[in-house]
mmCIF file of C-alpha atoms in Angstrom:
data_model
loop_
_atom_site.group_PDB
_atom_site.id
_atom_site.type_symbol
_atom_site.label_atom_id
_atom_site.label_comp_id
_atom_site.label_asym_id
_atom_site.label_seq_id
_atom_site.Cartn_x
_atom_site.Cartn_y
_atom_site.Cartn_z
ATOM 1 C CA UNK A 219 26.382 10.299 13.147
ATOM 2 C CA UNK A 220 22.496 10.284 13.704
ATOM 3 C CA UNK A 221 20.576 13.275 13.711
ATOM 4 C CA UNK A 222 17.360 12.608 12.722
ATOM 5 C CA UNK A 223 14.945 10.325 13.881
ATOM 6 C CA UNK A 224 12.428 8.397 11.470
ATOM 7 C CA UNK A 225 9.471 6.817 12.734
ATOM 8 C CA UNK A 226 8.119 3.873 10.892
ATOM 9 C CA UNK A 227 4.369 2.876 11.695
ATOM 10 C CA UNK A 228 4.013 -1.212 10.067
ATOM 11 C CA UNK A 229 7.717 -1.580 10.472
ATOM 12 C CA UNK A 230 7.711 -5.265 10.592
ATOM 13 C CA UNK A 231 5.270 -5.467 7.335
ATOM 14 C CA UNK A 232 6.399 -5.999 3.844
ATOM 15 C CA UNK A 233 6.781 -2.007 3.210
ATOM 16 C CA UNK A 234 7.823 -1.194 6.794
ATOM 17 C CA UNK A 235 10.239 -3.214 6.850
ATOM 18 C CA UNK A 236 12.026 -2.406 3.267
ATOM 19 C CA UNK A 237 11.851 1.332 4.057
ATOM 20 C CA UNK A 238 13.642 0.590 7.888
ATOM 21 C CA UNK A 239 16.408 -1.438 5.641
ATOM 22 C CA UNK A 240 16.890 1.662 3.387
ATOM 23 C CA UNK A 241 16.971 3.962 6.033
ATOM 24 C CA UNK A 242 19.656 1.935 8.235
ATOM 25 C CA UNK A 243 22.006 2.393 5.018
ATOM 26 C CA UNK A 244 21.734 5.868 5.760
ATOM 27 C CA UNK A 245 23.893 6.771 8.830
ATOM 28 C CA UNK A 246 22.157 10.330 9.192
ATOM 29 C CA UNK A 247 19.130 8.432 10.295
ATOM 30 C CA UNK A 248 17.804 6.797 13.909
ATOM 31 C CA UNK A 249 15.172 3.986 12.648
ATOM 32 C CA UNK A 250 12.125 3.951 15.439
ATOM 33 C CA UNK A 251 9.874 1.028 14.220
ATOM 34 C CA UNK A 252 6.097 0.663 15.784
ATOM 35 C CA UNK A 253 4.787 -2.570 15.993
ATOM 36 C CA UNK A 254 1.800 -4.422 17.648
ATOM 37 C CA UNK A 255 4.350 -7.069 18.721
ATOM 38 C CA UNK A 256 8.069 -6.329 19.439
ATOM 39 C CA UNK A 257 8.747 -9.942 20.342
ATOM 40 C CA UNK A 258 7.814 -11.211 16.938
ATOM 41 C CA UNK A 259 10.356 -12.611 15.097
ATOM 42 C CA UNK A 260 10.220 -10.208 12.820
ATOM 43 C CA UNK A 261 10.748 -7.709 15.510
ATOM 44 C CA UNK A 262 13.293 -9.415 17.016
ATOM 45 C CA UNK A 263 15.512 -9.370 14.068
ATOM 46 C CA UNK A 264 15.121 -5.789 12.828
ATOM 47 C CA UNK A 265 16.176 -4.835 16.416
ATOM 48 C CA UNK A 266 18.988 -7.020 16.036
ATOM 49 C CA UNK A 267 19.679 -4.532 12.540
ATOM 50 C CA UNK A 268 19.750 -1.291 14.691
ATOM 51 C CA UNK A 269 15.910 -0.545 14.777
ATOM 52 C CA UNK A 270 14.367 0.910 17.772
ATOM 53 C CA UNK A 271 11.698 -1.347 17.885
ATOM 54 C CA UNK A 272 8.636 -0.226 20.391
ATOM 55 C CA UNK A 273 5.271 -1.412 20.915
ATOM 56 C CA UNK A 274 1.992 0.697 19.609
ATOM 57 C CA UNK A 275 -1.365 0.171 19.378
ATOM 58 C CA UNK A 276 -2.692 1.611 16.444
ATOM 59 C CA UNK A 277 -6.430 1.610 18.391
ATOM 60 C CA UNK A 278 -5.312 3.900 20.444
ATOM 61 C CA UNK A 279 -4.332 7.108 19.138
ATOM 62 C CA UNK A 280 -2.586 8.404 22.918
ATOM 63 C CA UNK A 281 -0.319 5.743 22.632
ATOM 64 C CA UNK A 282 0.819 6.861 19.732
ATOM 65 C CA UNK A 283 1.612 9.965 20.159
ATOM 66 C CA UNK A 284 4.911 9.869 22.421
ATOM 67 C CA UNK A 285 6.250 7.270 20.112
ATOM 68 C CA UNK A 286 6.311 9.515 17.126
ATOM 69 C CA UNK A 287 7.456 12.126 19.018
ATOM 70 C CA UNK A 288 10.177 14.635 17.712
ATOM 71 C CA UNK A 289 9.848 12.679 14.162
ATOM 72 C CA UNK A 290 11.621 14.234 11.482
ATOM 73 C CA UNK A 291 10.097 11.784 8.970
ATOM 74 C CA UNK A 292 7.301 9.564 9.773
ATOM 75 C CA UNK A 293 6.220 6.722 6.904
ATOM 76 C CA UNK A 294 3.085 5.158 7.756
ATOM 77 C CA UNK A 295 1.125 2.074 6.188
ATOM 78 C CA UNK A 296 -2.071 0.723 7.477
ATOM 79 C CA UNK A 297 -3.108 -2.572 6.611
ATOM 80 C CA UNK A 298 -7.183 -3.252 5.874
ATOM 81 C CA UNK A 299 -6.300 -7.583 5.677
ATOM 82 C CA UNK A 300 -5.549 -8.000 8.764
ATOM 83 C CA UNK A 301 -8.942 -7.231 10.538
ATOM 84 C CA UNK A 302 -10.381 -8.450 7.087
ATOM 85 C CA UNK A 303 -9.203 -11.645 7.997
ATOM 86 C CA UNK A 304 -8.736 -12.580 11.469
ATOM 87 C CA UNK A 305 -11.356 -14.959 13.133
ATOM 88 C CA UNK A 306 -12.106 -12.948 15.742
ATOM 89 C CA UNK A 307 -12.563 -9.607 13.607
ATOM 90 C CA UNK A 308 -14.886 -11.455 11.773
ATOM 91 C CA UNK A 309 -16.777 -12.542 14.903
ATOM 92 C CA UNK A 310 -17.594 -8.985 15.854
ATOM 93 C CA UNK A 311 -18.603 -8.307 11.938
ATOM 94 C CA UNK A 312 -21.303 -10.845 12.412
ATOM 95 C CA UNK A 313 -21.813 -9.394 15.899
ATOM 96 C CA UNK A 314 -22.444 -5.589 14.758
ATOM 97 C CA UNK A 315 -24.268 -6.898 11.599
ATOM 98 C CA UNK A 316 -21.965 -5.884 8.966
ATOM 99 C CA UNK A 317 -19.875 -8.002 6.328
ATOM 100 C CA UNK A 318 -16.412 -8.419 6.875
ATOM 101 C CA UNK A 319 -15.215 -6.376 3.941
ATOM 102 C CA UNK A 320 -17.174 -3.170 5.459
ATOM 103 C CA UNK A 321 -15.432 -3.945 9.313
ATOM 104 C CA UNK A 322 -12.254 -4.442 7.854
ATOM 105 C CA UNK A 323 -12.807 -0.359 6.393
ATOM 106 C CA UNK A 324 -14.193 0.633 9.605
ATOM 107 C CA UNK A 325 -10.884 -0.451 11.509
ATOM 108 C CA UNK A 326 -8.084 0.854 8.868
ATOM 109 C CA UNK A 327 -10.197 4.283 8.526
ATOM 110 C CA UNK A 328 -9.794 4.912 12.454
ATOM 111 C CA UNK A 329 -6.139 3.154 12.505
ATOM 112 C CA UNK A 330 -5.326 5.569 9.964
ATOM 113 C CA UNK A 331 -7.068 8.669 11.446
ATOM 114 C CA UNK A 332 -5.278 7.516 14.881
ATOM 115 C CA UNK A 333 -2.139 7.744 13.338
ATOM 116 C CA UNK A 334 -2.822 11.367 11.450
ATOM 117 C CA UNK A 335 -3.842 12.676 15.062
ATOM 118 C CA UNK A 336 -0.671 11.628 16.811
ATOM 119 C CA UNK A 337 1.525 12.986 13.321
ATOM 120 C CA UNK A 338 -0.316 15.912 14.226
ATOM 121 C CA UNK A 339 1.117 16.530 17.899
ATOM 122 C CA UNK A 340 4.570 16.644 16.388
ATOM 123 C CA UNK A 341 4.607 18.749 13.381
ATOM 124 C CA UNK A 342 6.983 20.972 14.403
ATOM 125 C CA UNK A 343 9.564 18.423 14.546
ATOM 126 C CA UNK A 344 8.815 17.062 10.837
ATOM 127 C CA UNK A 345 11.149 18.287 8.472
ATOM 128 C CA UNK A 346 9.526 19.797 5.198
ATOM 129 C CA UNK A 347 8.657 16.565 3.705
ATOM 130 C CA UNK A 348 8.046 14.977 6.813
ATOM 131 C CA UNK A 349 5.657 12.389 6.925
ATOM 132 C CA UNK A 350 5.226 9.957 3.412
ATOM 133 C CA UNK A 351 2.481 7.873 4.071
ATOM 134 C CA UNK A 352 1.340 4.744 2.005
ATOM 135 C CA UNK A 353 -1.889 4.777 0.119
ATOM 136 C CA UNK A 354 -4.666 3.792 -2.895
ATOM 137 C CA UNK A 355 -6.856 5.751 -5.226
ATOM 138 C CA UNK A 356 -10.173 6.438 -3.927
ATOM 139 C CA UNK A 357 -12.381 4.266 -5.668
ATOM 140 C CA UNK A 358 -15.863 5.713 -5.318
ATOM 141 C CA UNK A 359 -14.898 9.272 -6.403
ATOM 142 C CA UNK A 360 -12.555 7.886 -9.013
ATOM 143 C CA UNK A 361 -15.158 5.656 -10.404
ATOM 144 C CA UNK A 362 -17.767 8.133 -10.104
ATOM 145 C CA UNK A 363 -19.585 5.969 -7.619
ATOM 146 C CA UNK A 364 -19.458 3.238 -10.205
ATOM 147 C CA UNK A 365 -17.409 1.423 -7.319
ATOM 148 C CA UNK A 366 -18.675 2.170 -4.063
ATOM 149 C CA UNK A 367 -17.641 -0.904 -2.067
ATOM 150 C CA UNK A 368 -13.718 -1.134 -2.914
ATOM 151 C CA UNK A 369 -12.982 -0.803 1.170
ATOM 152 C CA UNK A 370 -9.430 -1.561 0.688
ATOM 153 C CA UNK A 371 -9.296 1.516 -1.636
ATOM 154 C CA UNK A 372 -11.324 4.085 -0.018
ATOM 155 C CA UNK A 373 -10.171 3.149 3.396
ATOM 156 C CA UNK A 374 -6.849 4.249 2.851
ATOM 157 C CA UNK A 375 -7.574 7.278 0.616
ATOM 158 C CA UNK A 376 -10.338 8.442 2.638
ATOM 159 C CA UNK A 377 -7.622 9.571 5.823
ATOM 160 C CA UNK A 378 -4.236 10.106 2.636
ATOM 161 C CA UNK A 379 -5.331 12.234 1.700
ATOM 162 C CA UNK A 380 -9.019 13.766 2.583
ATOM 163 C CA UNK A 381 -8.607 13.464 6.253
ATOM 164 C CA UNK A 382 -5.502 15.209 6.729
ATOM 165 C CA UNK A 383 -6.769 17.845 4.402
ATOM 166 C CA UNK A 384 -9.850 18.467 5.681
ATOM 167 C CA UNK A 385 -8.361 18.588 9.533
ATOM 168 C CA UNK A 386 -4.853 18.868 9.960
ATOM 169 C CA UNK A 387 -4.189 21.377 6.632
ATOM 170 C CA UNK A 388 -0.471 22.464 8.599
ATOM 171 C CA UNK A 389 0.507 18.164 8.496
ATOM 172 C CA UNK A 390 -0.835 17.955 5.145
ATOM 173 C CA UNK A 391 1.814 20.720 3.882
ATOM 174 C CA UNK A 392 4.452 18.120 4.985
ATOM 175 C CA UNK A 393 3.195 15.317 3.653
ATOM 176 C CA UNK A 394 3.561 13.373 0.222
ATOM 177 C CA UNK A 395 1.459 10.100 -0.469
ATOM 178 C CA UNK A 396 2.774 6.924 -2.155
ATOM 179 C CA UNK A 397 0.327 4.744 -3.801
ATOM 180 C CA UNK A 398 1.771 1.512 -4.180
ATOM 181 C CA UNK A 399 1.018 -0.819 -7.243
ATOM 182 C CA UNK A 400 0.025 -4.988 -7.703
ATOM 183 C CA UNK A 401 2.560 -6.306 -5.360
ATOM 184 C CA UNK A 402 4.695 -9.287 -7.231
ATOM 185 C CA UNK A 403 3.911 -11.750 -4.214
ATOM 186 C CA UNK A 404 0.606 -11.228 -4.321
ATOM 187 C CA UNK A 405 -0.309 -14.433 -6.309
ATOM 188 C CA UNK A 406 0.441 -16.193 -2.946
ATOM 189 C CA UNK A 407 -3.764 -14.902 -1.732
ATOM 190 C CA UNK A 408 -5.084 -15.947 -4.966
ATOM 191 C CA UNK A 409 -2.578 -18.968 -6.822
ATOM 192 C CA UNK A 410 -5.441 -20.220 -8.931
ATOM 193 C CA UNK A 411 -6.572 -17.044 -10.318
ATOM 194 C CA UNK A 412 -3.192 -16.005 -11.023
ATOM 195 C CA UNK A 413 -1.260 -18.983 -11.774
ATOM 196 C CA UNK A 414 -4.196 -21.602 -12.230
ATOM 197 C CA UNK A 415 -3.252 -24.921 -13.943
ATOM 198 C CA UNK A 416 -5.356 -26.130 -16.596
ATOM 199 C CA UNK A 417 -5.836 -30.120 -17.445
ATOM 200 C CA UNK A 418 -3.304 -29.705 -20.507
ATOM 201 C CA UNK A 419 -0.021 -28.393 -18.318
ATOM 202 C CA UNK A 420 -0.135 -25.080 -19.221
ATOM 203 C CA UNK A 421 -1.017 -21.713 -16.758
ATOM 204 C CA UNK A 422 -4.166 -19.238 -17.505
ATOM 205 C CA UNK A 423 -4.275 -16.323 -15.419
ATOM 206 C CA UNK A 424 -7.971 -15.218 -14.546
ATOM 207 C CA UNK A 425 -9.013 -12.037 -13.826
ATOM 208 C CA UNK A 426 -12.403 -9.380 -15.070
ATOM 209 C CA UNK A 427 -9.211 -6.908 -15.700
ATOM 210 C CA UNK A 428 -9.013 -5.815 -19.850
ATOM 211 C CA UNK A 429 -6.459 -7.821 -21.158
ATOM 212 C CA UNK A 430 -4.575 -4.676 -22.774
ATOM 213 C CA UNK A 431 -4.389 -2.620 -19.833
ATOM 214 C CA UNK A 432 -1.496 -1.265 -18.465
ATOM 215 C CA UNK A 433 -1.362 -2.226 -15.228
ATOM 216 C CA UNK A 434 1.245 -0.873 -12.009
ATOM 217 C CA UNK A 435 3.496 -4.067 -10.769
ATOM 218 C CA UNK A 436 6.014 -3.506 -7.051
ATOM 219 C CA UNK A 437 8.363 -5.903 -5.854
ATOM 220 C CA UNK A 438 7.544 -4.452 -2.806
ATOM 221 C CA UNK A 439 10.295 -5.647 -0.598
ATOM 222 C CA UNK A 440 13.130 -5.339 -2.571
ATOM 223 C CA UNK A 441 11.564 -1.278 -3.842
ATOM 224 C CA UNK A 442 9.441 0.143 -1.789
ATOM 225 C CA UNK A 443 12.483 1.579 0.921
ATOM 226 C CA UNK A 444 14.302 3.024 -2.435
ATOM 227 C CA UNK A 445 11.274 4.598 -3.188
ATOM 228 C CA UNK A 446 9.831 5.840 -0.574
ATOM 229 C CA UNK A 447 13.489 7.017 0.764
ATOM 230 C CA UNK A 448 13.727 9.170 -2.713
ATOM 231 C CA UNK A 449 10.225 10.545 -2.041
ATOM 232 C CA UNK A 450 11.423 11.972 1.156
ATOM 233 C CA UNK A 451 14.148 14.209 -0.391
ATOM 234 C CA UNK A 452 11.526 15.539 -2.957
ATOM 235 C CA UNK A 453 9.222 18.206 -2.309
ATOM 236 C CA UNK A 454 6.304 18.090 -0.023
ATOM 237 C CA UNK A 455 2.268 17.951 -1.334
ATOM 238 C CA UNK A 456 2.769 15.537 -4.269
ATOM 239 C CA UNK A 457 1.391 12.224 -5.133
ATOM 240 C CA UNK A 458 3.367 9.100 -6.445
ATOM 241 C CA UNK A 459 2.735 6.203 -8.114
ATOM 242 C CA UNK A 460 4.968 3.044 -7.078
ATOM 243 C CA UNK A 461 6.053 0.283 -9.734
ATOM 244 C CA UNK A 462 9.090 -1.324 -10.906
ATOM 245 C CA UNK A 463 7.341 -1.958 -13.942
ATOM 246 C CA UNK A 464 3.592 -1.163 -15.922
ATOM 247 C CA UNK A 465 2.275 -3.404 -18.085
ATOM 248 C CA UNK A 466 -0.908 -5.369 -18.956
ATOM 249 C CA UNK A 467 -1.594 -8.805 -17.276
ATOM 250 C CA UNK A 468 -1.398 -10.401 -21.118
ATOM 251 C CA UNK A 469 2.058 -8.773 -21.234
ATOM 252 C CA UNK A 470 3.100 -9.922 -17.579
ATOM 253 C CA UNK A 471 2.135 -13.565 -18.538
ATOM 254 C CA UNK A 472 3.921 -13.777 -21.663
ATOM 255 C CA UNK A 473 6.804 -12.532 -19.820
ATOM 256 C CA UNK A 474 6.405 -14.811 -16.492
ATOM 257 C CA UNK A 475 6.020 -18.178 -19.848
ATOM 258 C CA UNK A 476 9.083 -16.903 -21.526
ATOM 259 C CA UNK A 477 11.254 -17.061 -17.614
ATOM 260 C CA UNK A 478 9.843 -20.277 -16.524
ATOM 261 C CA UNK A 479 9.431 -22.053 -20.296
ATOM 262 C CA UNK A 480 5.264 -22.300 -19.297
ATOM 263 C CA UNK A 481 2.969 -22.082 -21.673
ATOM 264 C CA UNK A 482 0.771 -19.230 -20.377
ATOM 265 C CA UNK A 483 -2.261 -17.305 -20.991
ATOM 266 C CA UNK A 484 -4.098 -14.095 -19.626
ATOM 267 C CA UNK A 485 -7.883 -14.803 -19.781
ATOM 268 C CA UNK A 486 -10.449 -11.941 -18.967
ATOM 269 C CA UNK A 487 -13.093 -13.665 -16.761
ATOM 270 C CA UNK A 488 -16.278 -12.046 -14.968
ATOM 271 C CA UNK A 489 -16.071 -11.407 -11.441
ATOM 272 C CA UNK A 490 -18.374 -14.399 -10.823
ATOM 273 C CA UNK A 491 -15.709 -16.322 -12.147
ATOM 274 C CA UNK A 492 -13.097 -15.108 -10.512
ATOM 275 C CA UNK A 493 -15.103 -15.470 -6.916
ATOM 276 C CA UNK A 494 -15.572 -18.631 -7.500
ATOM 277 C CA UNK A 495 -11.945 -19.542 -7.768
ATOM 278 C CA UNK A 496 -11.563 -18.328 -4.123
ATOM 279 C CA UNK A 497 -11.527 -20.438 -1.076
ATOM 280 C CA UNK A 498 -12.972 -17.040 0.702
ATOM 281 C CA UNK A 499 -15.959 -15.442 -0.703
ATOM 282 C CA UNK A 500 -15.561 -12.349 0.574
ATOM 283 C CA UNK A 501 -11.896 -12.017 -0.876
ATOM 284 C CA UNK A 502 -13.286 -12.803 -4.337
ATOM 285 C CA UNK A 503 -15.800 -10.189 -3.451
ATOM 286 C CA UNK A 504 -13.334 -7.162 -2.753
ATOM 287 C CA UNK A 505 -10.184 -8.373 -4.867
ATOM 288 C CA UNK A 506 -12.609 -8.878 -7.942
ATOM 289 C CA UNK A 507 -13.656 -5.533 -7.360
ATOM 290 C CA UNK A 508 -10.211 -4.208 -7.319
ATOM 291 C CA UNK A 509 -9.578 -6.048 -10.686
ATOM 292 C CA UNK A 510 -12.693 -4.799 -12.483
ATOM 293 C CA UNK A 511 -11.523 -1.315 -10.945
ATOM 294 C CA UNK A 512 -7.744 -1.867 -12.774
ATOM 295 C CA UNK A 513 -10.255 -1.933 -16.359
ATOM 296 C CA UNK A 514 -11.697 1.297 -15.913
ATOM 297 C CA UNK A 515 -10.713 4.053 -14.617
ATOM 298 C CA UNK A 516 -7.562 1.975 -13.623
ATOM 299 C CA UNK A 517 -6.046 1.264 -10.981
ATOM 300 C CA UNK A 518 -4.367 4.499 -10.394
ATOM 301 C CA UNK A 519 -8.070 5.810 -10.321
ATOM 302 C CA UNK A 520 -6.953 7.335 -14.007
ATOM 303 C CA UNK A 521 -5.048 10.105 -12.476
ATOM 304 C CA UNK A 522 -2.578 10.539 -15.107
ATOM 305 C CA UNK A 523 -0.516 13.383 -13.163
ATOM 306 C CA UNK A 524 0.921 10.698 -10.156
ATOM 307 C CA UNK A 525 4.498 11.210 -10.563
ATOM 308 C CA UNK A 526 6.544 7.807 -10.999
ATOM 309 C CA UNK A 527 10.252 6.745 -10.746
ATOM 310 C CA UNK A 528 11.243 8.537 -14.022
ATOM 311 C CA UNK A 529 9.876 11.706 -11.957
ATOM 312 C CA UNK A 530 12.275 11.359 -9.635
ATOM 313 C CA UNK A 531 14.905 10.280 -11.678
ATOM 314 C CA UNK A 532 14.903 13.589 -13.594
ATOM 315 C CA UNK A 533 14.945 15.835 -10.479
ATOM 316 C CA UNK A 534 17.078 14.091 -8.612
ATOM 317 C CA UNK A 535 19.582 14.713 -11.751
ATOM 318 C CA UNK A 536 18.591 17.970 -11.638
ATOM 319 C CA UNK A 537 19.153 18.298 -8.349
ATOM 320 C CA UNK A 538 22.705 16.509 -8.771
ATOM 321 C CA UNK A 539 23.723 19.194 -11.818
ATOM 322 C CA UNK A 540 22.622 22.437 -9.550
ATOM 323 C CA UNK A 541 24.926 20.849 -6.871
ATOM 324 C CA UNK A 542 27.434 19.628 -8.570
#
């Protein structure tokens, strides 16, 4: 029987919607998915699963607010490409006299801080770990300002988790924050950068990342719901790193050769060089800035205390022997 209620702000993104699968497995659990559009197809066939699929508008923070009502877990993502790249987003960047890179920041920090506020008018409801919300290193403090202008970094780290510190310090006891790593699919934004193919057959991968190092890697469909559905039965106030798998981008190629029967190559190239492999500027711009970032400190930001799967593995177990 269900008796509690999660709330799932993205649900019909790639991370929304592999946490809603998880959490349907679990019969315990209502699934209440927010969406900009409920007749998407997306929408349409996650309601057809069992989710409670409602609209919200994550402009608005009072819309919000009744639709995460009585949570007892809320997982949240925000998502900085899709202002970053939508024609009429871009319109108003040109309008207001910024780049497109700095409006796409401007909308995930308030979507973000929207979101917090409404998580806010229900944290009675949340259960101790209640609300696991999706996020990145914070570039500029990471980097000591070395990297002041990764927005899809800072955007996200600047609300998860300095904004619910700084404001809301009763939410933030009930939070934990995910930071997911490269997602697998992601060569689909950039094919000739990561799968470029050279005049003799074989595949170079180009990025200004270090050849040697170790670098996060998601299949974020098929792992983030198992993930994030593990973090929720940990305790509250911690910080996680999510990857199937670390390993350099020379490491990742050799692999991806081996599987296919390619020859391939990892080739550290300046960010010039990667821009111009880009049919949009300003995507060269900010991904080559997140791939200089991976170098150093890393893309973690360096912080060498995120917990990871093997974390969880070994409390779980703990967990398992105490009960057991």
């Amino acid at each position: 029987m269900s008796t509690k209620l999660i709330c799932i702000v993205g649900v019909t993104g790639n991370q929304g919607g592999s946490v809603a699968q998880r959490f349907l497995a679990d019969p315990t659990y209502r699934v209440r998915g927010i969406t900009r559009d409920p007749s998407s197809a997306a929408a349409q066939k996650l309601a057809s699963q069992g989710v409670e699929v409602v609209a919200g508008n994550l402009d608005d923070v009072a819309s919000l607010i009744p639709l995460l009502r009585g949570a007892n877990l809320i997982f949240s993502v925000t998502n900085y490409w899709e202002p970053f790249f939508r024609p009429d987003a871009r319109a108003k960047a040109q309008e207001l006299g910024v780049d497109c890179r700095r409006y796409a920041y401007d909308v995930e920090l308030q979507q973000g801080k929207n979101i917090v506020d409404a998580a806010a008018a229900t944290v009675d409801s949340l259960a101790d770990n209640g609300f696991v919300a999706s996020t990145l290193s914070h570039a500029g403090k990471c980097s000591k300002g070395a990297f002041k202008e990764l927005y899809h970094f800072d955007s996200k780290a600047d609300v998860f988790p300095y904004y619910v510190e700084e404001k809301y310090p009763e939410l933030a006891k009930k939070m934990s924050y995910v930071q997911t790593g490269y997602f697998t699919s992601s060569y689909k934004l950039a094919p000739e950068a990561y799968l470029g193919k050279q005049p003799d057959g074989s595949f170079q991968m180009s990025f200004p990342t270090s050849a040697t190092k170790p670098i996060p890697h998601l299949a974020v469909n098929e792992d983030t719901g198992n993930f994030v559905y593990a973090v929720s039965q940990m305790p509250p106030g911690k910080h996680y790193l999510a990857a199937g798998a670390i390993c350099s981008w020379s490491e990742f190629m050799r692999v991806w050769g081996e599987v296919t029967k390619q020859v391939a190559v990892f080739k550290q190239v300046s960010i010039d060089d990667f821009i111009a492999l880009q049919q949009d500027r300003w995507f060269g711009v900010e991904a080559g800035d997140m791939f200089a970032y991976s170098s150093e400190p890393g893309y973690d930001g360096g912080d060498e205390s995120l917990l990871k799967a093997e974390d969880i593995r070994k409390v779980m177990h703990v967990m398992d022997e105490r009960d057991g």
